[in-house]
Amino acid sequence: DDSSQPAEEDDDSDEGDDADFLQLRSRRARQRWLAVPPPAPEVAAAYLKKHKQKEGVSQLMAMLVEDLNKEIAQSEVKERDSQKEYESFVKDSAAKRELDARSLTVKEGAKAGLEVELQKSVQAKKAKVEEVAAMTD
C-alpha cells in the first residue's frame, strides 16, 4: 500500500518537509473520501420495525379521524332530523292550542247560554211555585 510507505518515511525522518506532510495528509484524506463505505449495519431491520410501528400509529390516527368525521356527519344529520321533528311538533302544538282555544270559547259561550236558560227556568219555577201557593191559600 502507498499509505503505509509514506507513513514509514514520516516516522523515520524527523526533517520532513511541511509540504510532504500536507501531501501525505491530503492523500490519506482523499483515500478515505474515495473509499467505499462499509455495508450498513443490521439496524435497518429495527428501523423498519419502528417505521412500521409509526405507520401503524399514523394509520390508527387516520382511522380515529375518519371515525370522528363519520360521527360528526351522523350527529349533524340526526340534529337536522331532530330540528325538523321539533319544528313540526311546535307547529302541531300551536295548531292544537288554537283549536283548543276555539273549542273553549264555543264551550264557554254554550255554558253562558245554558246559565241564562237556567236562571230563566229558576225564575219561572219560582213564579209557578208562588202561583200554586197563592191558589192553595
Tab-separated table of C-alpha atoms in Angstrom:
chain	number	residue	atom	x	y	z
A	1	ASP	CA	0.000	0.000	0.000
A	2	ASP	CA	1.038	3.559	-0.694
A	3	SER	CA	-0.437	4.698	2.574
A	4	SER	CA	1.894	2.500	4.611
A	5	GLN	CA	5.053	3.610	2.787
A	6	PRO	CA	4.755	7.344	3.372
A	7	ALA	CA	3.850	6.697	6.967
A	8	GLU	CA	7.112	4.776	7.439
A	9	GLU	CA	9.063	7.541	5.754
A	10	ASP	CA	7.352	10.064	8.003
A	11	ASP	CA	8.232	8.052	11.096
A	12	ASP	CA	11.926	7.521	10.084
A	13	SER	CA	12.779	11.097	9.227
A	14	ASP	CA	12.416	13.992	11.611
A	15	GLU	CA	13.442	16.502	8.944
A	16	GLY	CA	10.349	16.058	6.686
A	17	ASP	CA	9.042	18.972	4.713
A	18	ASP	CA	5.765	20.571	5.641
A	19	ALA	CA	4.741	20.097	2.024
A	20	ASP	CA	5.384	16.331	2.230
A	21	PHE	CA	3.338	16.154	5.404
A	22	LEU	CA	0.491	18.073	3.783
A	23	GLN	CA	0.622	15.899	0.686
A	24	LEU	CA	0.579	12.805	2.840
A	25	ARG	CA	-2.296	14.111	4.840
A	26	SER	CA	-4.126	15.189	1.679
A	27	ARG	CA	-3.578	11.748	0.118
A	28	ARG	CA	-4.941	9.985	3.201
A	29	ALA	CA	-7.993	12.256	3.302
A	30	ARG	CA	-8.641	11.637	-0.398
A	31	GLN	CA	-8.338	7.875	0.096
A	32	ARG	CA	-10.793	7.979	2.975
A	33	TRP	CA	-13.093	10.152	0.888
A	34	LEU	CA	-12.965	7.850	-2.122
A	35	ALA	CA	-13.107	4.642	-0.114
A	36	VAL	CA	-16.289	2.596	-0.396
A	37	PRO	CA	-18.215	2.827	2.852
A	38	PRO	CA	-18.741	-0.383	4.772
A	39	PRO	CA	-22.127	-2.070	4.423
A	40	ALA	CA	-24.915	-0.688	6.536
A	41	PRO	CA	-25.274	-2.311	9.925
A	42	GLU	CA	-28.242	-4.534	10.695
A	43	VAL	CA	-30.003	-1.625	12.357
A	44	ALA	CA	-32.106	-1.207	9.234
A	45	ALA	CA	-34.430	-4.010	10.349
A	46	ALA	CA	-35.033	-2.272	13.666
A	47	TYR	CA	-35.657	0.974	11.808
A	48	LEU	CA	-38.172	-0.739	9.514
A	49	LYS	CA	-39.931	-2.174	12.540
A	50	LYS	CA	-40.155	1.278	14.130
A	51	HIS	CA	-41.202	2.719	10.787
A	52	LYS	CA	-43.986	0.151	10.562
A	53	GLN	CA	-44.966	0.989	14.113
A	54	LYS	CA	-45.092	4.651	13.157
A	55	GLU	CA	-47.209	3.726	10.162
A	56	GLY	CA	-49.466	1.758	12.491
A	57	VAL	CA	-49.813	4.753	14.771
A	58	SER	CA	-50.466	7.087	11.874
A	59	GLN	CA	-52.983	4.625	10.422
A	60	LEU	CA	-54.654	4.428	13.814
A	61	MET	CA	-54.786	8.217	13.983
A	62	ALA	CA	-56.199	8.330	10.450
A	63	MET	CA	-58.855	5.775	11.425
A	64	LEU	CA	-59.740	7.788	14.513
A	65	VAL	CA	-60.054	10.966	12.463
A	66	GLU	CA	-62.185	9.152	9.887
A	67	ASP	CA	-64.427	7.694	12.604
A	68	LEU	CA	-64.742	11.093	14.219
A	69	ASN	CA	-65.711	12.670	10.898
A	70	LYS	CA	-68.353	9.948	10.384
A	71	GLU	CA	-69.729	10.527	13.877
A	72	ILE	CA	-69.857	14.274	13.267
A	73	ALA	CA	-71.705	13.730	9.979
A	74	GLN	CA	-74.155	11.344	11.666
A	75	SER	CA	-74.765	13.745	14.536
A	76	GLU	CA	-75.349	16.616	12.079
A	77	VAL	CA	-77.936	14.525	10.201
A	78	LYS	CA	-79.527	13.464	13.486
A	79	GLU	CA	-79.609	17.070	14.675
A	80	ARG	CA	-81.239	18.222	11.414
A	81	ASP	CA	-83.853	15.476	11.714
A	82	SER	CA	-84.450	16.336	15.357
A	83	GLN	CA	-84.785	20.023	14.469
A	84	LYS	CA	-87.371	19.180	11.794
A	85	GLU	CA	-89.266	16.995	14.262
A	86	TYR	CA	-89.171	19.777	16.859
A	87	GLU	CA	-90.419	22.380	14.363
A	88	SER	CA	-93.209	20.022	13.313
A	89	PHE	CA	-94.080	19.395	16.977
A	90	VAL	CA	-94.175	23.141	17.723
A	91	LYS	CA	-96.352	23.754	14.661
A	92	ASP	CA	-98.735	20.927	15.618
A	93	SER	CA	-98.849	22.186	19.209
A	94	ALA	CA	-99.685	25.706	18.061
A	95	ALA	CA	-102.491	24.364	15.845
A	96	LYS	CA	-103.830	22.265	18.739
A	97	ARG	CA	-103.707	25.240	21.125
A	98	GLU	CA	-105.622	27.331	18.590
A	99	LEU	CA	-108.197	24.559	18.141
A	100	ASP	CA	-108.477	24.121	21.924
A	101	ALA	CA	-108.874	27.888	22.384
A	102	ARG	CA	-111.693	27.980	19.800
A	103	SER	CA	-113.334	24.947	21.385
A	104	LEU	CA	-113.051	26.547	24.822
A	105	THR	CA	-114.627	29.754	23.505
A	106	VAL	CA	-117.521	27.799	21.985
A	107	LYS	CA	-117.982	25.792	25.188
A	108	GLU	CA	-117.871	28.933	27.344
A	109	GLY	CA	-120.491	30.503	25.073
A	110	ALA	CA	-122.677	27.410	25.365
A	111	LYS	CA	-122.223	27.408	29.140
A	112	ALA	CA	-123.202	31.078	29.378
A	113	GLY	CA	-126.302	30.389	27.266
A	114	LEU	CA	-127.237	27.441	29.476
A	115	GLU	CA	-126.708	29.524	32.630
A	116	VAL	CA	-129.084	32.164	31.230
A	117	GLU	CA	-131.662	29.460	30.487
A	118	LEU	CA	-131.159	28.037	33.972
A	119	GLN	CA	-131.760	31.453	35.532
A	120	LYS	CA	-134.919	31.857	33.457
A	121	SER	CA	-136.067	28.355	34.435
A	122	VAL	CA	-135.360	29.008	38.119
A	123	GLN	CA	-137.316	32.280	37.962
A	124	ALA	CA	-140.166	30.603	36.063
A	125	LYS	CA	-140.284	27.802	38.629
A	126	LYS	CA	-140.294	30.296	41.476
A	127	ALA	CA	-143.109	32.176	39.821
A	128	LYS	CA	-145.106	28.956	39.334
A	129	VAL	CA	-144.462	27.888	42.928
A	130	GLU	CA	-145.749	31.287	44.144
A	131	GLU	CA	-148.743	30.978	41.841
A	132	VAL	CA	-149.541	27.494	43.120
A	133	ALA	CA	-149.089	28.674	46.692
A	134	ALA	CA	-151.440	31.597	46.067
A	135	MET	CA	-154.075	29.270	44.676
A	136	THR	CA	-153.997	26.992	47.599
A	137	ASP	CA	-154.475	29.687	50.093
